[in-house]
Amino acid sequence: MKLCSVLTVLFWLLSVTILPAQSDLQFEHLSVEDGLSQSTVLSIGQDKEGFMWFGTEYGLNKYDGYSFKVFQANPKASAYTLNHLIRDIYEDRRGRLWVGANGLNLLNKRTDTFKAFLVDSTRFTYLNICLAILEDEQGRLWFSAGGGLNRFDPITKAFTTYRSPQLVANLGLARDHSGTFWMGAGSELYQFNPKTEEFTLVPVEQALHPFPSISALEIDQSGRLWIGTNGGGLFQLDTRHKPARIVSYNPGEQVNKEISNNGIIEDRSGYLWLATTQGLQRIDPKNNQVSTYRTDPAVPGSLSSNQVYSVYQDRDGTLWVGTDNGINKAVTYTQPFHPHWVTYTTPATRLDENKINAVVEEEDGTVWLGTEKGFYHFNPLSNKFRPISLRVNHSQTRPTSEKDGISVRVIQKDKQSRLWVGTSLGLHLYEPTTSHFTFYPYQSPFKFLINAGLAMDKDGKMWLPGRNDLTGNGVMAMFDPEQRQYRYQEYDLNDSHGLKDGYTMGVAADQVGNIWVATGPWGISRMDQKTGKFTYYLPNAEEGGSLKENDVWSIYADQKGIIWAGTNQGGLQRLDPETGAFTTFTTHDGLPSNHVISITEDAEGNLWLGTNNGLSHFNLATKTFRNFHTDDGLPHHDFRRSVYSRNGRLFFGTDNGYVDFHPDSIQDEAVARPYTLLA
């Protein structure tokens, strides 16, 4: 493709600060078939015009989003220009692009030609081998080389060389907040003080001997130095703490041992990305979680190779990964959520195991899932789902209709952190250490479909609305986890203060002990625990502040005591229990759909709503909605009633997997993004 003209247009867009997805990165692949000069991509960079640059073992590549322009050494040229092997790419604060090969190579953007600056006129001396480039406040460039650290002044074109104590390739270069450089030299780590021009060896504790060879260094936003090695995995050091102390870092024994040269970056969300010989790894230092992305021919959009040499995040948040089989690109900025599937499918496919009815997260970050196909345990560290059979002791009476793969509708942790699993047949107490269930069946002929879930009150008791299958009467069951007993209250169909309909759609407990029930034909009802009597809230065309629709699908009591109800076609309803007045919010106010299926509250007191047309954030202060769809990384547009919150993190079940996210990670900000217009 011929580039006729390039116009750079800057404009402000609404952007999303995001957390990269843990298990769903979909990679696009670019290879030699697309014009890449060679398949092994050692370095990646972006210039201020928005072009991407890729250094390979045989040439430099400029990518405009459509095609590559290749720069290679010309052995017949009288003046030395550029070496084939491109180890680093760096743009300085003035927008000049420097390429690390043999020496520093400066791009003339008008002519697309390079000029080389050599430490030593002997072209291939080890001091000319440019391994990693950084810039200081004076605009001087520093690069590590074989046997030392070089400083280059772009104004005077003069080099100053500081030979390291070890005559080895100095892989890894970082600069901390004080201006001190950190450099790897074989299996040794050095500090270099530019003021005193002295190297200081960082001691390694005896327990870490023999220390592996250093391959990569990165200093994160908090001042931690991350040390990647060949054969020893990852280490860390607090640069703000004296004396400096190197500590091994390998949560869950998940970090790969072989980290590539310059193969560590921190993204703008604070996550570390590692280029390793066994795939791409993402590390969440706050939660000590490791996610690994590998090639899998059976999974479309997986990495093109497990041999990863380089990783880079551009200004838009797009992740670029260099391998020995070309370039991989993952558009993370459009996916602020973390979707998960028991079995990966496209949104158009709905498998029973991906229909998530219930979700609960443990303290260790593992997740319990209730699906239409059964009970599952998910370990994010290994990215594996484990099915758990609901079989119990044969001595207990079991209905013959239940089979393995029964639909799990509820998962509830009690005040003792015990795990209760609810089905249409009863509650099951699960003991994770033994994988043993104890079954507590419902009393016949009472039936609890528990599509509505269950509500746990402030005393830890569990409430389940249901019906008598023989008479059609409504039934309210209370289960005491301590006594392991049910208590049932049956209501005559003609009782004006009874439970009118056993096919309930939602149940919630407020802070004062009331139990709220959402039904189809009977709107919203409130049960007083002391009397067992129900008060009903129904639509009334003559009253402006009444419920707008009686077909209520979800109900939620917030921390302030306000009741929120999601209806089938009437949108979101707000009930003030003190006044009995309702306020209605619909698509006219910004909802993505009037069918609201699930509701929860975040740490700021704002609401998150699952609908049949995506997820919506409702800001109570501004009364505005912000909507999210599959384009934002949601696994499906159709949400289910399952919703869960722990430590500020939210979990929603959908018809095709579940999604988790932290609301604080999804922030609106105006970001100037460069766009290159090709004519």
XYZ file of C-alpha atoms in Angstrom:
679
model
C 0.000 0.000 0.000
C 1.445 3.377 -0.979
C 1.401 6.079 1.675
C 0.521 9.254 -0.177
C 0.236 11.579 2.767
C 0.172 11.347 6.518
C -1.903 13.711 8.628
C -1.858 13.429 12.397
C -5.106 14.516 14.005
C -5.415 14.887 17.784
C -8.857 14.948 19.312
C -10.360 14.218 22.667
C -12.188 10.943 23.187
C -13.905 9.380 26.124
C -11.598 6.576 27.158
C -11.712 3.795 29.685
C -8.966 3.053 32.170
C -9.077 -0.667 32.264
C -7.772 -3.826 33.832
C -6.654 -6.325 31.219
C -8.835 -9.398 30.941
C -7.544 -12.447 32.698
C -8.699 -15.282 30.499
C -10.105 -13.887 27.257
C -7.349 -11.962 25.455
C -8.078 -12.394 21.775
C -4.947 -11.937 19.683
C -4.728 -10.797 16.092
C -1.657 -12.127 14.293
C 0.780 -10.383 11.939
C 3.500 -12.394 10.232
C 5.935 -12.434 7.320
C 2.926 -13.154 5.095
C 1.675 -9.686 6.039
C 5.003 -8.064 5.148
C 6.997 -8.426 8.375
C 10.699 -8.675 7.498
C 11.392 -11.662 9.763
C 9.364 -13.706 12.242
C 11.402 -13.214 15.454
C 10.306 -9.911 17.027
C 12.803 -8.758 19.669
C 11.659 -5.181 20.343
C 8.567 -2.993 19.981
C 7.942 0.775 20.149
C 5.537 3.511 19.104
C 6.336 6.993 17.834
C 4.396 10.180 18.524
C 2.728 9.973 15.111
C 1.119 6.693 16.178
C 3.167 4.355 13.987
C 4.258 1.049 15.510
C 7.854 -0.119 15.147
C 9.069 -3.702 15.403
C 12.677 -4.840 15.640
C 13.462 -8.334 14.403
C 16.531 -10.486 13.901
C 16.602 -9.254 10.305
C 15.486 -5.675 10.029
C 13.294 -2.906 11.452
C 9.609 -2.641 10.532
C 7.317 0.408 10.520
C 3.602 -0.460 10.688
C 0.803 1.988 9.831
C -2.080 -0.308 10.741
C -2.317 -1.671 7.207
C 1.133 -2.521 5.909
C 4.807 -2.710 6.842
C 7.737 -0.678 5.624
C 11.014 -2.537 6.143
C 14.407 -0.985 6.992
C 17.457 -3.218 6.603
C 21.206 -2.792 6.509
C 22.744 -2.114 3.115
C 26.172 -3.786 3.012
C 27.029 -1.907 -0.204
C 26.387 1.531 1.267
C 29.464 3.672 1.856
C 28.061 4.998 5.121
C 26.969 2.651 7.864
C 23.241 2.986 8.506
C 21.515 0.193 10.373
C 22.326 -3.317 11.518
C 19.960 -6.239 10.941
C 19.560 -7.211 14.617
C 17.273 -4.699 16.382
C 17.430 -4.994 20.187
C 15.575 -1.877 21.415
C 13.387 0.978 20.138
C 13.049 4.255 22.057
C 11.436 7.633 21.350
C 12.858 10.517 23.364
C 10.957 13.495 24.776
C 11.582 15.501 21.588
C 9.936 12.815 19.483
C 13.165 11.471 17.982
C 13.176 7.751 17.331
C 16.293 5.843 18.378
C 17.001 2.250 17.492
C 19.394 0.045 19.419
C 21.429 -2.222 17.175
C 25.182 -1.774 16.753
C 25.352 1.684 18.299
C 22.550 4.216 18.506
C 20.640 4.795 15.276
C 18.602 7.975 14.767
C 15.708 8.050 12.320
C 15.320 11.017 9.991
C 11.524 11.043 9.702
C 11.545 13.236 6.589
C 13.694 10.873 4.556
C 13.060 7.606 6.441
C 16.794 7.082 6.727
C 18.972 6.297 9.741
C 22.232 7.701 10.978
C 24.371 5.552 13.277
C 26.334 6.850 16.258
C 29.047 4.481 17.426
C 30.861 4.393 20.752
C 33.860 2.946 18.985
C 34.567 3.353 15.293
C 35.257 -0.357 15.209
C 31.804 -1.253 14.066
C 31.260 -4.533 15.923
C 33.034 -3.877 19.225
C 31.102 -5.048 22.274
C 30.689 -1.436 23.505
C 28.587 -0.683 20.410
C 26.076 -3.441 21.160
C 23.069 -1.390 22.279
C 20.884 -3.563 24.505
C 18.488 -1.130 26.259
C 17.941 2.661 25.991
C 16.782 5.252 28.573
C 16.744 9.056 28.801
C 17.570 11.380 31.721
C 16.217 14.834 32.608
C 18.946 16.555 30.570
C 17.843 14.717 27.424
C 20.948 12.519 27.395
C 20.550 8.915 26.319
C 21.928 6.002 28.301
C 22.244 2.507 26.976
C 23.577 -0.715 28.378
C 26.042 -2.597 26.239
C 28.502 -5.431 26.387
C 30.742 -4.578 29.327
C 29.391 -1.222 30.375
C 26.948 1.663 30.419
C 27.165 4.363 27.725
C 25.956 7.954 27.890
C 25.260 9.883 24.681
C 24.727 13.617 24.364
C 22.533 14.291 21.276
C 23.749 17.898 21.145
C 27.512 17.284 21.146
C 27.200 13.777 19.677
C 29.731 12.654 22.303
C 29.780 9.355 24.193
C 30.947 8.699 27.735
C 31.539 5.070 28.664
C 31.380 3.630 32.172
C 32.793 0.128 32.156
C 31.003 -2.282 34.445
C 32.976 -4.481 36.860
C 31.986 -7.523 34.805
C 32.921 -7.775 31.132
C 29.609 -9.373 30.143
C 26.475 -8.406 28.257
C 24.635 -5.967 30.525
C 21.063 -7.116 30.068
C 18.394 -5.094 31.820
C 18.469 -1.365 32.485
C 16.172 0.690 34.725
C 16.207 4.116 36.377
C 14.520 4.884 39.709
C 12.935 8.073 41.085
C 16.274 9.323 42.456
C 18.009 9.048 39.084
C 20.010 5.966 40.040
C 20.454 3.372 37.305
C 20.075 -0.357 37.894
C 21.843 -2.696 35.507
C 22.239 -6.436 35.172
C 25.674 -7.916 34.547
C 25.470 -11.653 34.200
C 24.233 -12.962 37.566
C 25.054 -9.685 39.344
C 22.932 -6.578 39.866
C 24.576 -3.148 40.027
C 23.513 0.358 40.990
C 25.108 3.206 39.080
C 25.170 6.702 40.548
C 25.486 9.281 37.711
C 26.758 11.921 40.153
C 29.655 9.885 41.544
C 29.954 7.802 38.351
C 30.371 4.671 40.447
C 28.923 1.168 40.310
C 27.773 -0.545 43.521
C 27.155 -4.289 43.666
C 23.806 -5.251 45.189
C 24.399 -8.160 47.576
C 22.480 -11.381 47.136
C 21.529 -13.372 50.217
C 23.118 -16.760 50.592
C 19.738 -18.466 50.276
C 19.459 -17.199 46.675
C 22.887 -18.481 45.582
C 23.724 -19.321 42.891
C 21.816 -16.345 41.488
C 20.641 -16.809 37.879
C 21.671 -14.604 34.979
C 19.693 -11.340 34.777
C 17.730 -10.748 31.564
C 15.291 -7.898 32.284
C 14.672 -5.038 34.741
C 11.566 -2.892 35.295
C 10.740 -0.347 38.013
C 7.021 -0.021 38.729
C 4.994 2.976 39.909
C 5.590 2.126 43.571
C 9.371 1.992 43.189
C 9.762 -1.777 43.153
C 12.453 -3.138 40.878
C 11.389 -6.325 39.112
C 14.249 -8.595 38.080
C 13.720 -11.139 35.326
C 16.231 -13.932 34.939
C 17.254 -16.790 32.703
C 16.372 -19.930 34.600
C 15.373 -18.457 37.954
C 12.118 -16.674 37.223
C 11.227 -13.338 38.793
C 12.630 -11.395 41.751
C 11.800 -8.033 43.312
C 13.605 -5.299 45.221
C 12.285 -2.148 46.917
C 14.454 0.672 45.571
C 13.233 3.033 48.323
C 14.423 0.742 51.087
C 18.005 0.735 52.357
C 19.824 -1.563 52.224
C 18.517 -3.011 48.990
C 17.344 -6.608 49.362
C 16.505 -9.020 46.555
C 13.491 -11.266 47.216
C 12.162 -14.126 45.094
C 8.652 -13.635 43.698
C 6.667 -16.656 42.536
C 3.055 -16.758 43.815
C 1.542 -20.201 43.417
C 4.735 -21.370 41.707
C 3.193 -19.997 38.512
C 5.913 -17.652 37.207
C 7.874 -19.061 34.288
C 11.610 -19.526 34.808
C 12.953 -18.131 31.522
C 12.204 -14.421 31.037
C 13.312 -12.860 27.758
C 15.771 -9.968 27.401
C 14.002 -6.685 28.253
C 10.910 -8.851 28.659
C 9.117 -7.046 31.529
C 6.760 -4.062 31.310
C 4.270 -2.447 33.665
C 1.030 -1.350 32.027
C -0.882 1.756 33.033
C -3.196 -0.260 35.283
C -0.264 -1.486 37.364
C -0.087 -5.008 35.966
C 3.212 -6.605 34.974
C 3.590 -8.435 31.671
C 6.360 -10.987 31.200
C 7.727 -12.239 27.888
C 8.877 -15.807 28.575
C 9.852 -18.967 26.746
C 6.605 -20.585 27.887
C 4.094 -17.962 26.908
C 2.975 -14.479 27.935
C 2.283 -13.875 31.626
C 0.317 -11.167 33.383
C 0.976 -10.528 37.078
C -1.321 -8.682 39.453
C 1.118 -7.598 42.212
C -1.680 -6.376 44.501
C -3.392 -9.749 44.645
C -0.355 -11.896 43.805
C -2.164 -13.510 40.894
C -0.524 -14.830 37.732
C -2.299 -15.444 34.424
C -0.581 -17.274 31.577
C -1.450 -17.022 27.877
C -0.191 -19.766 25.597
C -0.707 -20.922 22.062
C -3.524 -23.392 21.519
C -4.456 -24.411 17.968
C -7.931 -25.363 19.203
C -8.623 -21.842 20.517
C -9.022 -19.100 17.905
C -7.222 -15.929 18.913
C -4.609 -17.561 21.137
C -0.917 -16.634 20.948
C 0.887 -17.535 17.743
C 3.797 -19.032 19.731
C 4.847 -19.704 23.330
C 8.334 -18.288 22.617
C 7.672 -14.660 23.567
C 10.516 -12.160 23.164
C 8.908 -8.746 23.653
C 5.764 -7.060 24.994
C 4.577 -3.445 24.718
C 1.455 -1.423 25.551
C 0.733 1.498 23.237
C -0.954 4.788 24.126
C -4.418 3.382 23.422
C -3.807 0.462 25.764
C -3.405 -2.074 22.984
C -1.017 -4.890 23.910
C 1.595 -5.921 21.320
C 3.493 -9.180 21.796
C 6.555 -10.252 19.801
C 7.258 -13.963 19.360
C 9.353 -16.220 17.150
C 6.235 -16.526 14.991
C 5.453 -12.880 14.377
C 3.383 -10.224 16.158
C 0.319 -10.671 18.370
C -2.072 -7.797 19.053
C -4.728 -7.706 21.795
C -7.073 -4.719 21.963
C -7.364 -4.472 25.737
C -8.649 -0.900 25.940
C -12.084 -1.922 24.609
C -12.445 -4.676 27.198
C -12.645 -3.225 30.706
C -14.199 -6.403 32.122
C -12.925 -9.896 32.906
C -15.188 -12.503 31.289
C -14.863 -16.228 32.022
C -16.395 -19.312 30.462
C -16.518 -22.867 31.802
C -16.280 -23.850 28.136
C -15.191 -21.055 25.814
C -17.771 -20.197 23.152
C -18.823 -17.209 21.112
C -21.694 -15.038 22.407
C -24.025 -16.655 19.867
C -23.608 -20.056 21.539
C -25.272 -20.888 24.852
C -24.054 -23.983 26.683
C -25.691 -25.099 29.926
C -22.394 -25.002 31.825
C -21.958 -21.350 30.794
C -25.401 -20.271 32.068
C -24.273 -18.867 35.400
C -26.980 -18.877 38.077
C -24.741 -18.240 41.083
C -21.204 -17.047 41.760
C -19.200 -16.662 44.989
C -15.527 -15.738 45.418
C -13.338 -17.141 48.212
C -10.643 -15.259 50.124
C -7.953 -16.996 48.053
C -9.441 -15.650 44.810
C -10.960 -18.944 43.662
C -14.587 -18.883 42.525
C -17.581 -21.188 43.043
C -20.124 -21.316 40.217
C -23.672 -22.624 40.025
C -24.747 -23.389 36.460
C -27.520 -25.141 34.561
C -25.161 -28.102 34.301
C -23.976 -28.260 37.898
C -21.471 -26.986 40.431
C -17.964 -25.802 39.457
C -14.808 -24.501 41.121
C -12.606 -22.049 39.182
C -8.934 -21.340 39.943
C -7.803 -18.106 38.226
C -4.130 -18.981 38.774
C -4.357 -22.086 36.610
C -7.352 -20.791 34.608
C -9.047 -24.161 35.111
C -12.628 -25.090 35.981
C -13.293 -28.219 38.039
C -16.775 -29.800 38.033
C -17.971 -31.038 41.423
C -20.618 -33.755 41.645
C -23.576 -33.139 43.949
C -23.664 -36.782 45.050
C -24.199 -37.260 48.798
C -24.247 -40.223 51.170
C -26.404 -43.058 49.881
C -27.928 -43.439 53.361
C -29.833 -40.228 52.802
C -33.147 -40.312 51.002
C -32.794 -38.943 47.495
C -35.493 -38.279 44.924
C -34.918 -40.534 41.946
C -35.422 -37.629 39.565
C -32.126 -35.963 40.461
C -29.119 -36.718 38.293
C -25.560 -35.507 38.040
C -25.474 -32.168 36.273
C -28.457 -30.806 38.238
C -29.097 -27.079 37.921
C -27.481 -25.146 40.776
C -29.473 -21.987 41.471
C -27.944 -20.624 44.664
C -24.544 -20.509 46.358
C -24.539 -18.793 49.736
C -21.839 -18.376 52.375
C -23.199 -18.210 55.924
C -21.786 -16.211 58.829
C -19.338 -19.037 59.554
C -18.147 -18.918 55.908
C -19.695 -22.327 55.235
C -20.794 -22.920 51.661
C -24.443 -23.739 50.932
C -25.505 -24.885 47.470
C -29.172 -24.597 46.540
C -31.114 -26.655 44.000
C -34.823 -27.254 43.399
C -34.600 -30.238 45.782
C -32.949 -28.681 48.799
C -29.850 -27.110 50.303
C -26.479 -28.859 50.256
C -23.752 -28.032 52.768
C -20.386 -28.430 51.059
C -17.104 -29.184 52.815
C -14.298 -28.148 50.392
C -11.528 -30.031 52.221
C -13.310 -33.383 51.792
C -15.534 -32.531 48.793
C -18.399 -33.899 50.903
C -22.014 -32.713 50.686
C -24.642 -32.947 53.402
C -28.119 -32.743 51.919
C -31.056 -30.953 53.571
C -34.132 -31.658 51.406
C -37.255 -29.533 51.397
C -40.352 -30.951 53.033
C -42.824 -32.443 50.579
C -45.118 -31.199 49.033
C -43.431 -27.816 49.379
C -41.510 -26.728 46.313
C -38.836 -24.065 46.028
C -37.658 -23.404 42.491
C -35.366 -20.770 44.014
C -35.149 -18.943 40.722
C -35.335 -15.983 43.067
C -32.347 -17.183 45.069
C -32.459 -16.865 48.822
C -32.034 -13.992 51.259
C -29.835 -14.132 54.341
C -30.998 -11.784 57.089
C -28.876 -9.899 59.626
C -29.024 -12.892 61.995
C -27.697 -15.299 59.359
C -30.994 -17.079 58.718
C -31.875 -17.964 55.125
C -35.295 -17.219 53.602
C -36.764 -18.997 50.573
C -40.199 -18.212 49.107
C -42.013 -21.144 47.476
C -45.373 -22.912 47.172
C -47.360 -25.985 48.131
C -47.491 -28.131 45.013
C -50.818 -29.714 46.038
C -52.817 -26.632 47.052
C -51.004 -23.799 45.283
C -50.642 -21.934 48.565
C -47.632 -19.718 49.044
C -44.970 -20.951 51.466
C -42.144 -19.091 53.151
C -39.281 -21.274 54.418
C -36.674 -20.149 56.911
C -33.528 -22.268 57.227
C -31.295 -21.921 60.291
C -27.701 -22.926 59.344
C -26.770 -23.374 63.006
C -29.678 -25.676 63.865
C -29.682 -27.203 60.356
C -33.484 -27.019 60.338
C -36.252 -25.548 58.190
C -39.274 -23.700 59.502
C -42.205 -23.357 57.129
C -45.115 -20.950 57.074
C -47.934 -21.668 54.619
C -50.387 -18.992 53.517
C -53.931 -19.562 52.268
C -54.539 -18.204 48.796
C -57.283 -15.950 50.164
C -55.123 -14.477 52.925
C -54.772 -10.772 52.112
C -51.600 -10.625 54.215
C -50.139 -13.875 52.942
C -47.658 -14.807 50.235
C -49.769 -14.662 47.088
C -47.635 -16.467 44.547
C -45.064 -19.200 45.014
C -43.365 -18.555 41.672
C -41.300 -15.690 42.996
C -38.628 -13.916 40.982
C -36.529 -12.245 43.673
C -36.004 -12.050 47.420
C -33.956 -9.672 49.603
C -33.453 -8.855 53.281
C -33.081 -5.273 54.461
C -31.032 -4.038 57.427
C -33.962 -3.898 59.834
C -35.004 -7.494 59.199
C -37.802 -7.190 56.646
C -37.935 -9.753 53.833
C -38.824 -8.357 50.418
C -40.238 -10.583 47.683
C -40.633 -9.889 43.961
C -43.307 -11.809 42.062
C -44.915 -11.815 38.645
C -48.576 -10.927 39.094
C -48.318 -9.443 42.604
C -45.583 -6.820 42.319
C -43.525 -6.321 45.476
C -44.368 -7.597 48.947
C -42.737 -6.997 52.334
C -42.832 -9.588 55.111
C -42.579 -8.536 58.740
C -40.557 -11.273 60.450
C -42.300 -10.729 63.790
C -45.831 -11.219 62.482
C -45.161 -13.161 59.271
C -47.593 -10.836 57.506
C -47.054 -9.373 54.028
C -47.705 -5.846 52.807
C -48.140 -5.428 49.041
C -47.018 -2.691 46.670
C -48.997 -2.830 43.433
C -49.475 -0.601 40.384
C -52.155 2.037 40.764
C -53.009 4.096 37.738
C -54.597 6.777 39.934
C -51.439 7.310 41.963
C -48.430 8.915 40.308
C -45.896 7.548 42.781
C -46.868 3.872 42.605
C -45.212 0.811 41.106
C -45.398 0.973 37.290
C -45.546 -2.760 36.571
C -46.500 -5.779 38.662
C -44.170 -8.205 36.830
C -41.080 -7.738 39.021
C -37.951 -9.789 38.217
C -35.383 -8.616 40.753
C -35.247 -6.830 44.086
C -32.410 -5.277 46.110
C -32.170 -3.455 49.454
C -29.314 -0.932 49.467
C -27.235 0.242 52.427
C -29.491 3.263 52.987
C -32.635 1.151 53.196
C -33.951 2.068 49.744
C -35.567 -0.803 47.825
C -34.766 -1.187 44.135
C -36.836 -3.387 41.852
C -36.143 -4.506 38.300
C -39.230 -5.190 36.210
C -39.974 -7.121 33.045
C -40.836 -4.113 30.881
C -41.176 -1.206 33.303
C -37.510 -0.436 33.914
C -35.952 0.237 37.324
C -38.195 1.143 40.259
C -37.002 2.960 43.397
C -39.113 2.520 46.551
C -38.712 4.655 49.652
C -40.088 2.424 52.445
C -40.688 5.449 54.683
C -43.105 7.128 52.268
C -44.134 4.200 50.075
C -43.405 6.353 47.004
C -41.892 4.947 43.814
C -39.639 6.621 41.258
C -39.274 5.051 37.810
C -36.222 4.974 35.506
C -36.517 3.609 31.955
C -34.745 3.643 28.605
C -35.874 7.262 28.273
C -33.552 8.029 31.181
C -30.644 6.063 29.691
C -31.226 2.420 30.660
C -30.107 0.004 27.915
C -33.333 -1.994 28.403
C -36.486 -1.853 30.510
C -35.989 -5.519 31.421
C -33.816 -5.372 34.572
C -32.725 -8.819 35.766
C -30.112 -8.258 38.493
C -29.150 -5.392 40.812
C -26.267 -4.685 43.176
C -24.474 -1.755 44.781
C -20.807 -0.746 44.640
C -18.615 0.784 47.347
C -19.620 4.300 46.257
C -23.300 3.518 46.704
C -24.049 3.492 42.981
C -25.987 0.704 41.296
C -24.953 -1.870 38.705
C -27.785 -3.430 36.729
C -27.818 -6.588 34.623
C -30.354 -6.437 31.803
C -31.193 -8.365 28.658
C -29.199 -5.767 26.719
C -25.947 -5.503 28.639
C -24.739 -4.055 31.927
C -25.561 -0.581 33.228
C -23.969 1.658 35.860
C -26.425 4.035 37.552
C -24.910 7.082 39.249
C -27.365 8.014 42.004
C -25.972 11.529 42.413
C -26.304 12.554 38.764
C -29.173 10.148 37.908
C -27.255 9.072 34.807
C -26.648 5.659 33.277
C -23.517 4.366 31.586
C -24.027 1.197 29.570
C -21.677 -1.623 28.587
C -22.051 -4.330 25.961
C -20.149 -7.241 24.441
C -17.911 -4.756 22.603
C -16.622 -3.699 26.015
C -15.647 -7.261 26.883
C -18.874 -8.637 28.365
C -19.310 -12.354 27.640
C -22.973 -11.921 26.685
C -25.657 -9.230 26.527
C -28.281 -11.314 28.383
C -27.699 -11.289 32.133
C -29.022 -13.714 34.740
C -30.072 -13.112 38.345
C -26.705 -14.100 39.804
C -24.730 -11.224 41.268
C -22.079 -11.128 43.974
C -19.792 -8.594 45.634
C -16.631 -9.032 47.716
C -14.033 -6.444 48.714
C -15.453 -3.988 46.201
C -15.234 -6.427 43.298
C -18.455 -7.272 41.444
C -19.456 -10.532 39.757
C -22.363 -10.974 37.325
C -23.621 -14.157 35.685
C -24.844 -14.161 32.099
C -26.261 -16.638 29.583
C -22.699 -17.242 28.372
C -20.240 -17.118 31.256
C -19.673 -14.647 34.047
C -17.880 -11.326 34.294
C -15.974 -9.802 37.200
C -14.529 -6.316 37.582
C -13.690 -3.621 40.084
C -15.751 -0.454 39.500
C -12.781 1.745 40.450
C -10.897 0.405 37.433
C -13.518 1.750 35.024
C -13.098 5.490 34.993
C -13.971 8.085 32.397
C -11.079 10.229 31.339
C -10.423 12.461 28.372
C -7.392 11.208 26.502
C -5.876 12.771 23.411
C -5.315 9.924 20.986
C -3.325 10.376 17.791
C -4.963 9.090 14.655
C -3.037 8.715 11.417
C -5.152 9.441 8.357
C -3.963 7.751 5.197
C -4.896 9.317 1.871
